[in-house]
């Protein structure tokens, strides 16, 4: 309706917004990765962290992700949602945000006095798995309107809506607002697409590269980066969907593996697995037309996931910039 | 979280809530269908209609659907949403509802004076593709509280919530309400799962068999039928999701067909196609674990679909029972 | 619209749902109060508490409130909403709920193993100041559907809607559900009307008397009590509105006082103050017709108040019954 | 909370956003009105219309409204909401919008090919009586993203949020967006404050003067005008609240009139009526402190009013610019 759905092919590429998964895919493909550095650790009493650094254009090509730092916080599969756990996660997230923000601003981490942060809630409030950004903004403490020039961070916020609602690219809206209000930093919150259903609602990704063109849920985002907006952009995201094409591709892989296990069918499995991308695309296309690649997969309790994660993220931002909960 | 997700296996069966699709599957399987009667027509200036009548227990087994009448209204793929079109669809739907209601109540269609209709909005308001029922109820004109005993239908309504929100089966809630308020008829509105993405948002199904156990989006519904509630139940639904398992199964089929087209791989395709259901299940299970079968596929503009269809359905119910828009 | 508004006169009585305010009014009126006992204290590091006990039918007549216990927790005017503060308030509220629940159930407070609590969110989700109950239920942890008979409380929940949405009295809906699911206790959450704007959003009232007929925001509630439902009813509420008639009455009082201060007008002030209730009613009626007494007064940031208080109340209920946050 | 509430005194002035009511007040005050022209008529089969033209700065001072045209469409007190009625109102509103838009753009009314209209939904989605603007935008057909340069209007839209949510003035946000996207015309939709409860939900005002500083519900708006935005601004509004101060002032008036009717008290009534504004302010201040003037009065069924009116307005805008429903 109303032309909201794009051309069939644009959305096909089985994609992930998680650098961690891009890295895994690169490793599976045994592609050399000298442009990428990975570090893993666990915060004491906290969540497992992974930092993927894309260090060169060569690394960026391999990863399909721009040069920069991608931090992943793993909340664990059974992240239950008891409140103490949520607050601990918020605390840890807050530290990571503060560290990244200090780095991109070239400041000491110890405070953001006088720094003006524009928080942006990307996505569509009315589509549950795409509502993370607007939900976080709905809980965010805003201070620019009450700032008195006596210190403290200056936080403003906007929920720009999606293109089908506004007819405008988000970058257009933000460029205009930035020109008028002159923030120092954008913190953009968005729902992401993962490659694996195991990641849904269990991971927070934090990056200094902004929003990549084509990322996110629904009508794919245009880029929001330092280049397109003129100021640094930190992006915070949680995967809430997997593209339907990923399910189809995984099924092809599972069929290939099954054939490979069968004595008589062995060669066919290998054949299928090594089928070119174009041919796999033709296969999957038959399955997913007419909505090819635009359809997404999401769990039925996505409302609770979004609620829990938007709490962690809004409280994490509070801790990063205001210092307390 | 909180045990909301059921056991892995229960949700697996690649299912459809649409009798029309069950019928198509039965035909593809070349199963005999002497227990099922199908009639197709187009209302003058209106939508294409299909009536599937499951006439016997034998037909019910073949179809996997209880004995009864299933009407399908096809809104067309390009159902744009211009308002005149929506109102024409509502008009036609209203006539179908009135006809079915008159039949189950054993009344003349010409009026529902003094008839008490309990409208039920099934599903979860907070999960967009599952919010059709609550949205319809939000627009429904209720009259029981202002009925003056001088004629006119008596319409009451309830949005019972889903089990994860209430801890109760919907049938428990409705049985209690029915015992207290003694309606003559339940009209239940629900979001459905289709087998094919082509059906999403383009079809309204109307049946006198009530809600089947296991149907609907999200945490699968228990049955709401004349047997479980004590009064006739008309169910109105629109498919808003396709189970993720259906995508996987379709992909297996597409792979089989592709192999069959290849000269060298021909036999393997046939082999794959005839693979037993259990083996296919094992394959798909690998893909969709750990959320096996509970994940669903939905388009990114599902918010607009739900808005448009809930308008048609609430206006259709108004026309059926109040006679006017 | 559609007959939702009642007769003009029914809603006039300038009312308060807070026993604390009824008590103050009784004291101002110098009415004897031997049927009412009041106790005040402050929890260490916590909020000021007031307990009003209406001990006899005589006390009930004076107070215009049924016999029972009314606990008021004063959050303070500047209850900012920093999270630590919210959690401390939730902790204290939880203790009060647990104490009251234990008393009405005749149990030790130390646990609610096997006790079935039906939480009820009264009000209208779509009208901000009346949405407290539905919002609390939206955050409530439900356990009846996952209870395994091995202990722990059994919590179920329902958002019954208001009469204009359902055409049914809430008591009808609840009686039916209670008959089917046999809970031991109802915990009803509702938005209240206060007499004074100073109370808006700053007070939580907790009572073992249930919901009084005519209380709440919007289309006034019917009674939900042990008598009407068959099981004990604890009611939790927060004032979010003041009736418009209260503003008018206060203005008459202020005018009277002003006249009394003027030398020449002194007698007239006294005359106005002692004007009979019926005459004052005639005055206010001119002002507030045609919506007499149905209009309410609410602050523009009521959305934040409802969000903050619904967090405290849902967490308070968790603490009371599950023991932890 | 969080400094959202302004200083006590700023909001006091008993105000109306309706030019019709300003005119009535001016007439009651027997102020000369040579700078104001009023015309009344009824569209055949439609609603009563009033046009108030403020023709000079002198008229503007008398009215407290800027020079320009204010059209009022009276939907009638019993505007029931049957759909035919809503559509007729939308049709009539559409003609008025088209006429006004053509005039401010200096175009023929016959079409808006290539004209870029930026629709703005002012207010707070989360506070029911302030949600009219966001609700209208939620139903608006947007075309800028699918415009193909082959004609038709170019409609974009934004819901900027209120200052407490964004920390930014709406004018800042809009100026930025306008600079980036270069629309020809702003159509701003807003909830208004009336002086009389009789106007709530029964009137649509349409003006070419934009949004006046201090108007609207909740945290009062800054101005959005041709001067502040650089392009013409048409404002569409519906009164959904009355300031609490208006109720207090009306009560003072009613008391004065009552005293005037009494033989003994007659002089006092006149005295009260002629009391200076400052003294009346002191009186009302006692009543409404600490929320002086910021509180508003609204009916309990405001959700239905907003739903009905947002339907009429979004359909009216469709008719004005797209030509059809």
Tab-separated table of C-alpha atoms in Angstrom, chain B residues 93-225:
chain	number	residue	atom	x	y	z
B	93	UNK	CA	-18.743	-8.330	4.885
B	94	UNK	CA	-21.730	-7.062	6.852
B	95	UNK	CA	-24.090	-8.986	4.611
B	96	UNK	CA	-22.089	-12.163	5.061
B	97	UNK	CA	-21.960	-11.772	8.841
B	98	UNK	CA	-25.694	-11.080	8.990
B	99	UNK	CA	-26.415	-14.142	6.863
B	100	UNK	CA	-24.249	-16.435	8.946
B	101	UNK	CA	-25.546	-15.029	12.247
B	102	UNK	CA	-29.150	-15.442	11.135
B	103	UNK	CA	-28.425	-19.029	10.169
B	104	UNK	CA	-26.742	-20.049	13.431
B	105	UNK	CA	-29.449	-18.307	15.438
B	106	UNK	CA	-32.268	-19.760	13.314
B	107	UNK	CA	-33.661	-16.302	12.589
B	108	UNK	CA	-34.746	-14.209	9.676
B	109	UNK	CA	-31.880	-12.123	8.458
B	110	UNK	CA	-34.000	-9.021	8.447
B	111	UNK	CA	-33.106	-7.933	11.942
B	112	UNK	CA	-31.485	-8.728	15.227
B	113	UNK	CA	-33.879	-6.950	17.555
B	114	UNK	CA	-33.292	-8.074	21.089
B	115	UNK	CA	-30.457	-10.412	20.114
B	116	UNK	CA	-27.470	-10.092	22.447
B	117	UNK	CA	-24.138	-10.374	20.662
B	118	UNK	CA	-20.907	-10.638	22.659
B	119	UNK	CA	-18.029	-9.406	20.496
B	120	UNK	CA	-14.635	-10.784	21.502
B	121	UNK	CA	-11.330	-9.247	20.409
B	122	UNK	CA	-8.754	-12.041	20.644
B	123	UNK	CA	-5.021	-11.474	20.552
B	124	UNK	CA	-2.441	-9.140	22.006
B	125	UNK	CA	-2.869	-5.393	21.579
B	126	UNK	CA	0.866	-4.894	22.078
B	127	UNK	CA	2.082	-7.171	19.247
B	128	UNK	CA	1.144	-5.556	15.957
B	129	UNK	CA	0.244	-8.638	13.861
B	130	UNK	CA	-1.713	-10.061	16.811
B	131	UNK	CA	-3.588	-6.835	17.542
B	132	UNK	CA	-6.423	-7.156	15.018
B	133	UNK	CA	-9.024	-8.346	17.539
B	134	UNK	CA	-8.309	-5.682	20.182
B	135	UNK	CA	-8.210	-3.000	17.455
B	136	UNK	CA	-11.603	-4.027	16.075
B	137	UNK	CA	-13.102	-3.940	19.564
B	138	UNK	CA	-11.613	-0.471	20.051
B	139	UNK	CA	-13.763	0.800	17.178
B	140	UNK	CA	-16.892	-1.184	17.911
B	141	UNK	CA	-20.147	0.477	18.851
B	142	UNK	CA	-21.373	-1.106	22.073
B	143	UNK	CA	-25.055	-0.884	22.987
B	144	UNK	CA	-25.815	-3.184	25.909
B	145	UNK	CA	-25.213	-0.393	28.411
B	146	UNK	CA	-27.655	1.951	26.688
B	147	UNK	CA	-30.218	-0.602	25.483
B	148	UNK	CA	-33.661	0.439	26.572
B	149	UNK	CA	-35.596	-2.723	25.895
B	150	UNK	CA	-37.345	-1.095	22.960
B	151	UNK	CA	-35.614	-3.053	20.271
B	152	UNK	CA	-32.319	-2.997	18.491
B	153	UNK	CA	-29.483	-5.417	18.953
B	154	UNK	CA	-27.685	-5.662	22.278
B	155	UNK	CA	-23.962	-5.596	21.652
B	156	UNK	CA	-21.404	-6.125	24.401
B	157	UNK	CA	-17.674	-6.608	23.965
B	158	UNK	CA	-14.538	-7.833	25.669
B	159	UNK	CA	-10.805	-7.911	24.989
B	160	UNK	CA	-9.784	-10.840	27.179
B	161	UNK	CA	-6.001	-10.619	26.579
B	162	UNK	CA	-3.659	-13.520	25.930
B	163	UNK	CA	-2.651	-16.156	28.423
B	164	UNK	CA	0.760	-14.639	29.138
B	165	UNK	CA	-1.043	-11.464	30.210
B	166	UNK	CA	-3.876	-13.044	32.177
B	167	UNK	CA	-2.691	-16.463	33.292
B	168	UNK	CA	-6.132	-17.689	32.247
B	169	UNK	CA	-7.457	-19.474	29.222
B	170	UNK	CA	-9.676	-17.261	27.133
B	171	UNK	CA	-12.388	-19.904	27.346
B	172	UNK	CA	-12.399	-19.597	31.142
B	173	UNK	CA	-12.843	-15.834	30.941
B	174	UNK	CA	-15.574	-16.067	28.319
B	175	UNK	CA	-17.475	-18.864	30.021
B	176	UNK	CA	-17.637	-16.755	33.159
B	177	UNK	CA	-18.828	-13.669	31.312
B	178	UNK	CA	-21.368	-15.638	29.318
B	179	UNK	CA	-22.810	-17.194	32.436
B	180	UNK	CA	-23.260	-13.756	33.985
B	181	UNK	CA	-24.537	-11.815	30.976
B	182	UNK	CA	-26.244	-14.500	28.863
B	183	UNK	CA	-25.508	-13.416	25.304
B	184	UNK	CA	-27.063	-15.314	22.384
B	185	UNK	CA	-24.039	-15.314	20.122
B	186	UNK	CA	-20.294	-14.761	20.277
B	187	UNK	CA	-18.584	-12.954	17.398
B	188	UNK	CA	-14.851	-13.529	17.877
B	189	UNK	CA	-12.300	-11.530	15.880
B	190	UNK	CA	-8.771	-12.871	15.593
B	191	UNK	CA	-5.548	-12.554	13.631
B	192	UNK	CA	-4.799	-15.757	11.717
B	193	UNK	CA	-1.782	-17.639	10.434
B	194	UNK	CA	-1.777	-18.417	6.725
B	195	UNK	CA	0.293	-20.959	4.879
B	196	UNK	CA	1.189	-18.569	2.058
B	197	UNK	CA	2.576	-15.072	2.261
B	198	UNK	CA	0.296	-14.150	-0.616
B	199	UNK	CA	-2.679	-14.298	1.747
B	200	UNK	CA	-1.349	-11.827	4.297
B	201	UNK	CA	-3.812	-9.004	4.761
B	202	UNK	CA	-5.782	-9.825	1.630
B	203	UNK	CA	-8.393	-12.235	2.926
B	204	UNK	CA	-11.160	-12.231	5.517
B	205	UNK	CA	-12.376	-15.616	6.746
B	206	UNK	CA	-15.759	-15.978	8.365
B	207	UNK	CA	-16.885	-19.227	9.940
B	208	UNK	CA	-19.606	-20.666	12.132
B	209	UNK	CA	-17.228	-23.149	13.714
B	210	UNK	CA	-15.654	-20.760	16.219
B	211	UNK	CA	-11.995	-20.653	17.105
B	212	UNK	CA	-10.101	-23.919	16.670
B	213	UNK	CA	-7.599	-25.009	19.275
B	214	UNK	CA	-4.105	-24.051	18.143
B	215	UNK	CA	-5.131	-21.304	15.781
B	216	UNK	CA	-4.171	-17.653	15.702
B	217	UNK	CA	-0.954	-15.715	16.157
B	218	UNK	CA	1.411	-16.021	19.083
B	219	UNK	CA	0.615	-18.246	21.988
B	220	UNK	CA	-1.822	-20.510	20.303
B	221	UNK	CA	-5.469	-20.258	21.216
B	222	UNK	CA	-7.561	-22.825	22.944
B	223	UNK	CA	-10.862	-23.628	21.341
B	224	UNK	CA	-13.825	-21.284	21.551
B	225	UNK	CA	-16.801	-23.154	20.198
